[in-house]
Tab-separated table of C-alpha atoms in Angstrom:
chain	number	residue	atom	x	y	z
A	11	UNK	CA	27.712	-4.466	57.803
A	12	UNK	CA	27.866	-5.412	61.486
A	13	UNK	CA	29.580	-3.242	64.085
A	14	UNK	CA	30.737	-0.624	61.617
A	15	UNK	CA	30.605	2.126	64.236
A	16	UNK	CA	32.833	1.760	67.282
A	17	UNK	CA	32.970	3.879	70.421
A	18	UNK	CA	34.440	6.759	68.438
A	19	UNK	CA	32.979	6.620	64.957
A	20	UNK	CA	34.224	4.399	62.130
A	21	UNK	CA	37.927	3.672	62.314
A	22	UNK	CA	40.388	1.372	60.583
A	23	UNK	CA	43.244	1.030	58.109
A	24	UNK	CA	42.817	3.760	55.506
A	25	UNK	CA	42.296	2.319	52.026
A	26	UNK	CA	42.128	-1.100	53.643
A	27	UNK	CA	39.090	-1.272	55.905
A	28	UNK	CA	38.254	2.410	55.508
A	29	UNK	CA	37.971	2.935	51.758
A	30	UNK	CA	36.836	5.873	49.673
A	31	UNK	CA	33.759	3.878	48.688
A	32	UNK	CA	32.872	3.288	52.339
A	33	UNK	CA	33.386	6.965	53.188
A	34	UNK	CA	31.125	8.023	50.321
A	35	UNK	CA	28.422	5.503	51.226
A	36	UNK	CA	28.507	6.519	54.891
A	37	UNK	CA	28.101	10.176	53.981
A	38	UNK	CA	25.153	9.524	51.693
A	39	UNK	CA	23.484	7.360	54.324
A	40	UNK	CA	24.075	9.991	57.008
A	41	UNK	CA	22.465	12.646	54.836
A	42	UNK	CA	19.429	10.417	54.226
A	43	UNK	CA	18.968	9.565	57.908
A	44	UNK	CA	19.218	13.181	59.026
A	45	UNK	CA	16.861	14.274	56.262
A	46	UNK	CA	14.262	11.711	57.330
A	47	UNK	CA	14.591	12.903	60.926
A	48	UNK	CA	13.639	16.393	59.756
A	49	UNK	CA	17.047	17.928	60.443
A	50	UNK	CA	17.156	19.559	56.992
A	51	UNK	CA	13.562	20.748	56.766
A	52	UNK	CA	12.969	24.328	55.651
A	53	UNK	CA	16.515	25.098	54.513
A	54	UNK	CA	19.409	23.901	52.394
A	55	UNK	CA	21.329	21.435	54.546
A	56	UNK	CA	24.873	22.392	55.549
A	57	UNK	CA	27.794	20.239	56.682
A	58	UNK	CA	31.302	21.144	57.783
A	59	UNK	CA	34.202	18.760	57.163
A	60	UNK	CA	37.598	18.838	58.887
A	61	UNK	CA	40.527	16.454	59.082
A	62	UNK	CA	43.835	15.806	60.765
A	63	UNK	CA	47.166	15.709	58.933
A	64	UNK	CA	47.200	12.104	57.671
A	65	UNK	CA	47.703	11.871	53.908
A	66	UNK	CA	44.749	9.499	53.721
A	67	UNK	CA	42.563	12.326	54.987
A	68	UNK	CA	42.835	13.939	51.578
A	69	UNK	CA	41.135	11.167	49.603
A	70	UNK	CA	38.685	10.453	52.435
A	71	UNK	CA	37.753	14.128	52.535
A	72	UNK	CA	37.095	14.055	48.790
A	73	UNK	CA	34.910	10.966	49.188
A	74	UNK	CA	32.915	12.388	52.116
A	75	UNK	CA	32.361	15.663	50.297
A	76	UNK	CA	31.298	13.830	47.140
A	77	UNK	CA	28.781	11.794	49.099
A	78	UNK	CA	27.294	14.754	50.954
A	79	UNK	CA	27.140	17.043	47.929
A	80	UNK	CA	25.591	14.327	45.758
A	81	UNK	CA	22.879	13.989	48.414
A	82	UNK	CA	22.127	17.708	48.199
A	83	UNK	CA	24.118	18.879	51.227
A	84	UNK	CA	26.200	22.057	51.011
A	85	UNK	CA	29.699	21.588	52.418
A	86	UNK	CA	32.177	23.936	54.077
A	87	UNK	CA	35.726	22.575	53.968
A	88	UNK	CA	37.514	23.456	57.227
A	89	UNK	CA	40.826	21.851	56.257
A	90	UNK	CA	43.219	20.664	58.969
A	91	UNK	CA	41.583	21.392	62.323
A	92	UNK	CA	41.339	19.621	65.705
A	93	UNK	CA	38.257	17.545	66.417
A	94	UNK	CA	37.055	20.079	69.023
A	95	UNK	CA	37.511	22.817	66.435
A	96	UNK	CA	35.228	20.982	64.035
A	97	UNK	CA	32.740	20.459	66.871
A	98	UNK	CA	32.849	24.163	67.769
A	99	UNK	CA	32.365	25.337	64.187
A	100	UNK	CA	29.556	22.845	63.624
A	101	UNK	CA	27.662	24.827	66.237
A	102	UNK	CA	29.025	28.299	65.532
A	103	UNK	CA	28.291	28.104	61.800
A	104	UNK	CA	24.834	26.587	62.286
A	105	UNK	CA	25.719	23.406	60.415
A	106	UNK	CA	23.360	20.448	60.410
A	107	UNK	CA	26.233	17.981	60.395
A	108	UNK	CA	29.922	17.954	61.257
A	109	UNK	CA	32.407	15.415	59.944
A	110	UNK	CA	35.894	14.854	61.350
A	111	UNK	CA	38.394	12.625	59.580
A	112	UNK	CA	40.886	11.344	62.129
A	113	UNK	CA	42.074	8.235	63.935
A	114	UNK	CA	43.102	10.328	66.948
A	115	UNK	CA	46.150	8.764	68.652
A	116	UNK	CA	46.365	5.768	66.282
A	117	UNK	CA	49.351	5.327	63.996
A	118	UNK	CA	49.391	7.121	60.636
A	119	UNK	CA	48.104	4.281	58.395
A	120	UNK	CA	44.757	4.325	60.234
A	121	UNK	CA	42.036	6.896	59.797
A	122	UNK	CA	38.478	7.402	60.932
A	123	UNK	CA	35.186	9.144	60.258
A	124	UNK	CA	33.297	10.790	63.083
A	125	UNK	CA	29.907	12.397	62.552
A	126	UNK	CA	28.664	15.245	64.741
A	127	UNK	CA	25.058	16.349	65.072
A	128	UNK	CA	23.831	19.949	65.057
A	129	UNK	CA	25.524	21.873	67.856
A	130	UNK	CA	28.709	19.807	67.565
A	131	UNK	CA	27.620	16.860	69.711
A	132	UNK	CA	28.238	13.201	68.927
A	133	UNK	CA	25.489	11.313	67.157
A	134	UNK	CA	23.300	9.040	69.245
A	135	UNK	CA	23.910	5.314	68.894
A	136	UNK	CA	20.451	4.905	67.362
A	137	UNK	CA	21.311	7.343	64.579
A	138	UNK	CA	24.610	5.583	63.896
A	139	UNK	CA	22.707	2.296	63.694
A	140	UNK	CA	20.263	3.866	61.244
A	141	UNK	CA	23.134	5.148	59.080
A	142	UNK	CA	24.689	1.694	59.011
A	143	UNK	CA	21.354	0.103	58.078
A	144	UNK	CA	20.873	2.410	55.095
A	145	UNK	CA	24.245	1.908	53.437
A	146	UNK	CA	24.046	1.454	49.658
A	147	UNK	CA	20.283	1.744	49.467
A	148	UNK	CA	18.576	2.808	46.250
A	149	UNK	CA	17.743	6.502	46.291
A	150	UNK	CA	16.469	9.380	44.204
A	151	UNK	CA	19.438	11.589	43.404
A	152	UNK	CA	19.052	15.380	43.249
A	153	UNK	CA	20.075	17.089	40.015
A	154	UNK	CA	20.689	20.591	38.737
A	155	UNK	CA	20.706	23.262	41.421
A	156	UNK	CA	19.642	20.767	44.080
A	157	UNK	CA	23.077	19.175	44.379
A	158	UNK	CA	25.310	20.456	47.164
A	159	UNK	CA	27.794	23.308	46.827
A	160	UNK	CA	31.341	22.974	48.180
A	161	UNK	CA	33.179	25.979	49.650
A	162	UNK	CA	36.519	26.349	51.418
A	163	UNK	CA	36.091	28.063	54.797
A	164	UNK	CA	39.338	30.014	54.914
A	165	UNK	CA	39.094	31.351	58.483
A	166	UNK	CA	38.403	28.096	60.347
A	167	UNK	CA	41.645	28.011	62.359
A	168	UNK	CA	41.403	31.668	63.395
A	169	UNK	CA	37.764	31.358	64.433
A	170	UNK	CA	38.595	28.359	66.586
A	171	UNK	CA	41.617	30.095	68.133
A	172	UNK	CA	39.530	33.182	68.922
A	173	UNK	CA	36.964	30.983	70.647
A	174	UNK	CA	39.612	29.276	72.773
A	175	UNK	CA	41.177	32.527	73.903
A	176	UNK	CA	37.764	33.988	74.737
A	177	UNK	CA	37.285	31.326	77.423
A	178	UNK	CA	40.130	32.695	79.570
A	179	UNK	CA	40.261	35.900	81.599
A	180	UNK	CA	43.725	35.875	83.206
A	181	UNK	CA	46.643	36.851	80.933
A	182	UNK	CA	49.307	34.163	80.753
A	183	UNK	CA	52.269	36.524	80.323
A	184	UNK	CA	55.444	35.178	81.918
A	185	UNK	CA	54.542	31.519	81.571
A	186	UNK	CA	56.929	29.520	79.384
A	187	UNK	CA	55.338	26.502	77.716
A	188	UNK	CA	56.485	23.643	75.500
A	189	UNK	CA	53.654	22.302	73.351
A	190	UNK	CA	53.947	18.920	71.618
A	191	UNK	CA	51.500	19.050	68.712
A	192	UNK	CA	51.954	15.371	67.737
A	193	UNK	CA	52.517	16.460	64.102
A	194	UNK	CA	48.759	16.602	64.055
A	195	UNK	CA	45.654	18.711	63.673
A	196	UNK	CA	46.624	21.380	66.231
A	197	UNK	CA	50.053	22.129	64.773
A	198	UNK	CA	48.838	25.611	63.784
A	199	UNK	CA	45.920	26.231	66.144
A	200	UNK	CA	47.586	25.028	69.349
A	201	UNK	CA	50.607	27.343	69.460
A	202	UNK	CA	48.511	30.216	68.074
A	203	UNK	CA	45.948	29.939	70.882
A	204	UNK	CA	48.489	29.739	73.713
A	205	UNK	CA	50.484	32.644	72.307
A	206	UNK	CA	47.344	34.747	71.793
A	207	UNK	CA	46.530	34.194	75.472
A	208	UNK	CA	49.934	35.588	76.431
A	209	UNK	CA	52.117	32.547	77.016
A	210	UNK	CA	55.599	32.128	75.592
A	211	UNK	CA	55.397	28.960	73.504
A	212	UNK	CA	57.959	26.555	72.108
A	213	UNK	CA	56.170	24.230	69.715
A	214	UNK	CA	57.670	20.816	69.012
A	215	UNK	CA	56.457	18.145	66.594
A	216	UNK	CA	54.517	20.850	64.785
A	217	UNK	CA	55.721	20.243	61.232
A	218	UNK	CA	53.369	17.586	59.886
A	219	UNK	CA	54.158	16.003	56.537
A	220	UNK	CA	51.192	13.641	56.331
A	221	UNK	CA	53.269	10.657	57.422
A	222	UNK	CA	54.615	11.582	60.856
A	223	UNK	CA	51.446	12.106	62.917
A	224	UNK	CA	51.813	10.524	66.405
A	225	UNK	CA	55.170	9.070	65.344
A	226	UNK	CA	57.171	8.965	68.575
A	227	UNK	CA	55.465	12.104	69.813
A	228	UNK	CA	52.277	13.464	71.320
A	229	UNK	CA	50.308	12.243	74.310
A	230	UNK	CA	51.266	8.592	73.798
A	231	UNK	CA	55.026	9.309	73.601
A	232	UNK	CA	56.032	11.884	76.214
A	233	UNK	CA	59.799	11.349	76.189
A	234	UNK	CA	60.760	14.220	73.889
A	235	UNK	CA	58.382	16.628	75.625
A	236	UNK	CA	59.812	15.780	79.043
A	237	UNK	CA	63.328	16.397	77.769
A	238	UNK	CA	62.375	19.642	76.021
A	239	UNK	CA	60.682	21.101	79.106
A	240	UNK	CA	63.758	20.461	81.257
A	241	UNK	CA	66.188	21.667	78.587
A	242	UNK	CA	64.257	24.892	77.909
A	243	UNK	CA	63.597	25.642	81.567
A	244	UNK	CA	59.889	25.876	80.807
A	245	UNK	CA	57.256	26.108	83.514
A	246	UNK	CA	55.162	23.345	81.958
A	247	UNK	CA	54.746	21.184	78.886
A	248	UNK	CA	51.615	19.891	77.202
A	249	UNK	CA	51.222	16.957	74.819
A	250	UNK	CA	48.292	16.705	72.427
A	251	UNK	CA	47.292	13.736	70.296
A	252	UNK	CA	46.713	13.587	66.558
A	253	UNK	CA	43.308	15.264	66.587
A	254	UNK	CA	44.009	17.328	69.734
A	255	UNK	CA	41.023	16.192	71.744
A	256	UNK	CA	43.255	15.081	74.604
A	257	UNK	CA	46.051	16.660	76.632
A	258	UNK	CA	48.623	15.433	79.121
A	259	UNK	CA	51.015	17.694	81.011
A	260	UNK	CA	54.626	17.602	82.167
A	261	UNK	CA	55.948	19.643	85.099
A	262	UNK	CA	59.168	21.680	85.157
A	263	UNK	CA	61.191	18.648	86.243
A	264	UNK	CA	59.807	16.431	83.495
A	265	UNK	CA	57.306	14.512	85.610
A	266	UNK	CA	54.051	13.492	83.928
A	267	UNK	CA	50.760	15.034	85.067
A	268	UNK	CA	48.041	12.671	83.846
A	269	UNK	CA	44.371	13.147	83.087
A	270	UNK	CA	43.273	12.296	86.624
A	271	UNK	CA	45.529	14.976	88.082
A	272	UNK	CA	44.404	17.451	85.432
A	273	UNK	CA	40.783	16.789	86.356
A	274	UNK	CA	41.651	17.356	90.025
A	275	UNK	CA	43.205	20.728	89.247
A	276	UNK	CA	40.337	21.915	87.066
A	277	UNK	CA	37.671	20.581	89.439
A	278	UNK	CA	39.205	22.508	92.338
A	279	UNK	CA	39.375	25.645	90.201
A	280	UNK	CA	35.752	25.422	89.079
A	281	UNK	CA	34.529	24.633	92.595
A	282	UNK	CA	36.388	27.660	93.935
A	283	UNK	CA	34.648	29.801	91.321
A	284	UNK	CA	31.252	28.280	92.105
A	285	UNK	CA	31.073	26.886	88.571
A	286	UNK	CA	31.411	23.149	89.196
A	287	UNK	CA	27.853	22.010	88.555
A	288	UNK	CA	26.574	19.874	91.416
A	289	UNK	CA	30.067	19.937	92.935
A	290	UNK	CA	30.537	16.845	90.773
A	291	UNK	CA	33.092	15.633	88.261
A	292	UNK	CA	32.505	12.756	85.835
A	293	UNK	CA	35.311	10.232	85.321
A	294	UNK	CA	35.639	6.646	84.106
A	295	UNK	CA	36.242	3.375	85.895
A	296	UNK	CA	39.901	3.646	84.811
A	297	UNK	CA	40.522	6.652	87.055
A	298	UNK	CA	43.058	6.017	89.792
A	299	UNK	CA	41.762	5.413	93.311
A	300	UNK	CA	43.905	8.356	94.326
A	301	UNK	CA	41.671	10.574	92.192
A	302	UNK	CA	38.540	9.511	94.036
A	303	UNK	CA	40.244	10.068	97.395
A	304	UNK	CA	41.458	13.538	96.378
A	305	UNK	CA	38.004	14.515	95.198
A	306	UNK	CA	36.419	13.269	98.416
A	307	UNK	CA	38.906	15.333	100.429
A	308	UNK	CA	37.962	18.409	98.362
A	309	UNK	CA	34.238	17.863	98.891
A	310	UNK	CA	33.684	16.948	95.266
A	311	UNK	CA	31.508	14.040	94.139
A	312	UNK	CA	32.643	11.608	91.453
A	313	UNK	CA	30.337	9.925	88.933
A	314	UNK	CA	31.999	6.948	87.217
A	315	UNK	CA	31.205	5.737	83.704
A	316	UNK	CA	32.442	3.141	81.256
A	317	UNK	CA	35.689	3.958	79.467
A	318	UNK	CA	35.233	6.301	76.523
A	319	UNK	CA	34.688	10.033	76.311
A	320	UNK	CA	31.260	9.461	74.755
A	321	UNK	CA	30.084	7.860	78.014
A	322	UNK	CA	31.539	10.709	80.038
A	323	UNK	CA	29.691	13.135	77.787
A	324	UNK	CA	26.441	11.219	78.136
A	325	UNK	CA	26.631	11.331	81.933
A	326	UNK	CA	27.506	15.022	81.894
A	327	UNK	CA	24.651	15.851	79.559
A	328	UNK	CA	22.124	13.753	81.485
A	329	UNK	CA	22.728	15.613	84.752
A	330	UNK	CA	24.062	18.958	83.558
A	331	UNK	CA	27.592	18.487	84.918
A	332	UNK	CA	30.288	20.905	83.789
A	333	UNK	CA	33.481	18.838	84.002
A	334	UNK	CA	34.444	15.311	83.090
A	335	UNK	CA	37.251	13.350	81.553
A	336	UNK	CA	39.546	10.371	81.352
A	337	UNK	CA	42.950	9.445	82.705
A	338	UNK	CA	44.201	9.412	79.102
A	339	UNK	CA	43.748	13.182	78.887
A	340	UNK	CA	40.294	13.619	77.378
A	341	UNK	CA	38.901	16.525	79.408
A	342	UNK	CA	35.469	17.977	78.689
A	343	UNK	CA	34.595	21.439	79.954
A	344	UNK	CA	30.968	21.709	78.910
A	345	UNK	CA	30.760	25.461	79.497
A	346	UNK	CA	33.026	25.891	76.479
A	347	UNK	CA	33.064	22.677	74.435
A	348	UNK	CA	30.975	19.691	73.414
A	349	UNK	CA	33.909	17.294	73.316
A	350	UNK	CA	37.365	16.834	74.798
A	351	UNK	CA	39.683	19.683	73.827
A	352	UNK	CA	43.411	19.431	74.479
A	353	UNK	CA	44.250	23.055	73.739
A	354	UNK	CA	41.347	24.297	75.875
A	355	UNK	CA	42.573	22.079	78.713
A	356	UNK	CA	46.099	23.484	78.424
A	357	UNK	CA	44.801	27.055	78.460
A	358	UNK	CA	42.783	26.511	81.640
A	359	UNK	CA	45.637	24.750	83.406
A	360	UNK	CA	47.856	27.701	82.547
A	361	UNK	CA	45.194	30.091	83.786
A	362	UNK	CA	45.023	28.197	87.086
A	363	UNK	CA	48.808	28.475	87.403
A	364	UNK	CA	48.594	32.216	86.703
A	365	UNK	CA	45.755	32.811	89.185
A	366	UNK	CA	47.304	30.820	92.045
A	367	UNK	CA	50.959	31.515	91.349
A	368	UNK	CA	51.591	27.789	91.836
A	369	UNK	CA	53.505	25.400	89.618
A	370	UNK	CA	51.732	22.569	87.852
A	371	UNK	CA	53.570	20.152	90.161
A	372	UNK	CA	52.235	21.907	93.256
A	373	UNK	CA	48.699	21.923	91.896
A	374	UNK	CA	48.913	18.246	90.920
A	375	UNK	CA	50.146	17.301	94.401
A	376	UNK	CA	46.551	17.499	95.636
A	377	UNK	CA	46.269	13.941	94.325
A	378	UNK	CA	48.450	10.989	95.293
A	379	UNK	CA	48.418	8.274	92.679
A	380	UNK	CA	48.278	4.656	93.747
A	381	UNK	CA	50.607	2.420	91.733
A	382	UNK	CA	48.625	1.344	88.680
A	383	UNK	CA	49.644	-1.354	86.214
A	384	UNK	CA	47.948	-1.875	82.852
A	385	UNK	CA	48.601	-4.995	80.800
A	386	UNK	CA	47.213	-5.275	77.261
A	387	UNK	CA	46.573	-8.900	76.338
A	388	UNK	CA	46.442	-9.314	72.570
A	389	UNK	CA	45.356	-12.228	70.404
A	390	UNK	CA	42.407	-13.284	72.566
A	391	UNK	CA	38.628	-13.402	72.193
A	392	UNK	CA	37.755	-10.112	73.870
A	393	UNK	CA	34.015	-10.737	73.523
A	394	UNK	CA	34.166	-13.418	76.236
A	395	UNK	CA	35.978	-11.412	78.900
A	396	UNK	CA	32.726	-10.561	80.701
A	397	UNK	CA	31.227	-14.061	80.570
A	398	UNK	CA	34.005	-16.595	81.149
A	399	UNK	CA	33.285	-17.947	84.654
A	400	UNK	CA	36.811	-19.114	85.618
A	401	UNK	CA	38.227	-15.767	84.518
A	402	UNK	CA	35.601	-13.855	86.488
A	403	UNK	CA	36.386	-16.012	89.515
A	404	UNK	CA	40.079	-15.148	89.204
A	405	UNK	CA	39.223	-11.445	89.068
A	406	UNK	CA	37.003	-11.765	92.150
A	407	UNK	CA	39.754	-13.556	94.049
A	408	UNK	CA	42.321	-10.879	93.170
A	409	UNK	CA	39.896	-8.126	94.192
A	410	UNK	CA	39.251	-9.798	97.551
A	411	UNK	CA	42.987	-10.103	98.168
A	412	UNK	CA	43.588	-6.395	97.497
A	413	UNK	CA	40.573	-5.285	99.543
A	414	UNK	CA	40.003	-1.546	99.941
A	415	UNK	CA	43.684	-0.784	99.297
A	416	UNK	CA	43.468	-1.638	95.621
A	417	UNK	CA	41.253	-2.792	92.804
A	418	UNK	CA	41.101	-4.845	89.608
A	419	UNK	CA	39.468	-3.899	86.331
A	420	UNK	CA	39.176	-6.150	83.305
A	421	UNK	CA	37.711	-4.800	80.070
A	422	UNK	CA	37.660	-5.359	76.344
A	423	UNK	CA	39.028	-2.521	74.243
A	424	UNK	CA	36.410	-0.673	72.251
A	425	UNK	CA	38.775	0.185	69.405
A	426	UNK	CA	41.412	-2.584	69.351
A	427	UNK	CA	41.367	-6.428	69.426
A	428	UNK	CA	42.636	-6.864	72.972
A	429	UNK	CA	41.690	-7.154	76.645
A	430	UNK	CA	43.042	-4.694	79.195
A	431	UNK	CA	43.956	-5.835	82.701
A	432	UNK	CA	44.301	-2.955	85.164
A	433	UNK	CA	45.427	-3.400	88.762
A	434	UNK	CA	45.983	-0.823	91.511
A	435	UNK	CA	47.697	-1.685	94.768
A	436	UNK	CA	49.662	-0.078	97.575
A	437	UNK	CA	52.949	-1.078	95.918
A	438	UNK	CA	53.982	-1.359	92.307
A	439	UNK	CA	55.444	-4.788	92.965
A	440	UNK	CA	52.112	-6.116	94.193
A	441	UNK	CA	50.224	-4.447	91.324
A	442	UNK	CA	52.563	-6.034	88.755
A	443	UNK	CA	52.291	-9.450	90.362
A	444	UNK	CA	48.491	-9.422	90.383
A	445	UNK	CA	48.235	-7.970	86.859
A	446	UNK	CA	50.661	-10.497	85.367
A	447	UNK	CA	48.851	-13.396	87.042
A	448	UNK	CA	45.485	-12.238	85.712
A	449	UNK	CA	46.924	-11.609	82.251
A	450	UNK	CA	48.040	-15.247	82.161
A	451	UNK	CA	44.501	-16.324	83.040
A	452	UNK	CA	43.119	-14.135	80.247
A	453	UNK	CA	45.501	-15.708	77.717
A	454	UNK	CA	44.568	-19.199	78.857
A	455	UNK	CA	40.817	-18.750	79.107
A	456	UNK	CA	40.246	-16.487	76.088
A	457	UNK	CA	42.649	-18.123	73.656
A	458	UNK	CA	41.416	-18.090	70.077
């Protein structure tokens, strides 16, 4: 089955593309690959399985557990827990494998399966390829006492919350926060962690019913959070996504503080503490030019990667960097987490506010964003966006016109059937004009 794994695991319409049979087969294949790599040698293998609040997560969880247990792997059920919580407990509980069932910020009908290696890190591409290659192979099934045991891990949320709070040292008393939980995986853990750290928290969109995850809320729909922050007179608001591995912020006046600005704030904080490894932050090519300029002014180097938190993580791991992230709100603080963690990000932004006595708006003002326009062009052959010569010529011409005062980025989405056209310029009018012109070229040249 070609291209089963995307940039963030296996994802698709639950019970359409992503069936119970597929989930079971993936889990069996994963167990076999890890066993052959020697990951299970000398002990009974252990996996932890968590999920977000989608109703489809229930049958997918049952299928994943059935596959793992039938392959002789013991399973701890973590229940509803953010992706970073599953990653943390994969390491903390000494599990050989972590499994998270979530489609992150996607709409409710979708779901996904993400495998984590020992320590809570994402699997290498080569291992994912090996899993895909061994789907539905003939195998010798364990019997009797060799099949896996399944246990509910009752304290998963509390253990994760305790870990989050342990990463902060400054009490957050006096700070009033609105937290949009996206009706998702952090609906319990998110408010609990912020309150345990001392903040006064108003949680919104924290009553998941299995159907409402990401529905007009969370990090992709900030309108209700912006209104709630202003109405409540809160100091700051934070929006998570469905699996809570990303976070965006809103200041007291309802203005959005994006992932680039968040990275600026945290990078400055870590540098001040002497804890920003290599005085370097890792970001993606989608980061605003204003981010790079702000980092240069602060004496901080920027390493750019392809879009996707996995590529940020790879660059961080390769050089031992301690901070990285994306404009979308994935922020990785490697001293505390192996993946993006929205609640962790919120806690450390609050701590920075408490330490400096500054508002989130004041802290974010260290970066001036250039107008940035993103156009998603659907219904085209995204696989040709890097090879079509006339299209590449149009991109080069637009880049030359903008010069050093702007830039153009064209890329195929890793998770959706579309091409993204991103343009930055000194004015929003110019950015829109260039982006719309290029989008027309994409539609013409890449038409199906």
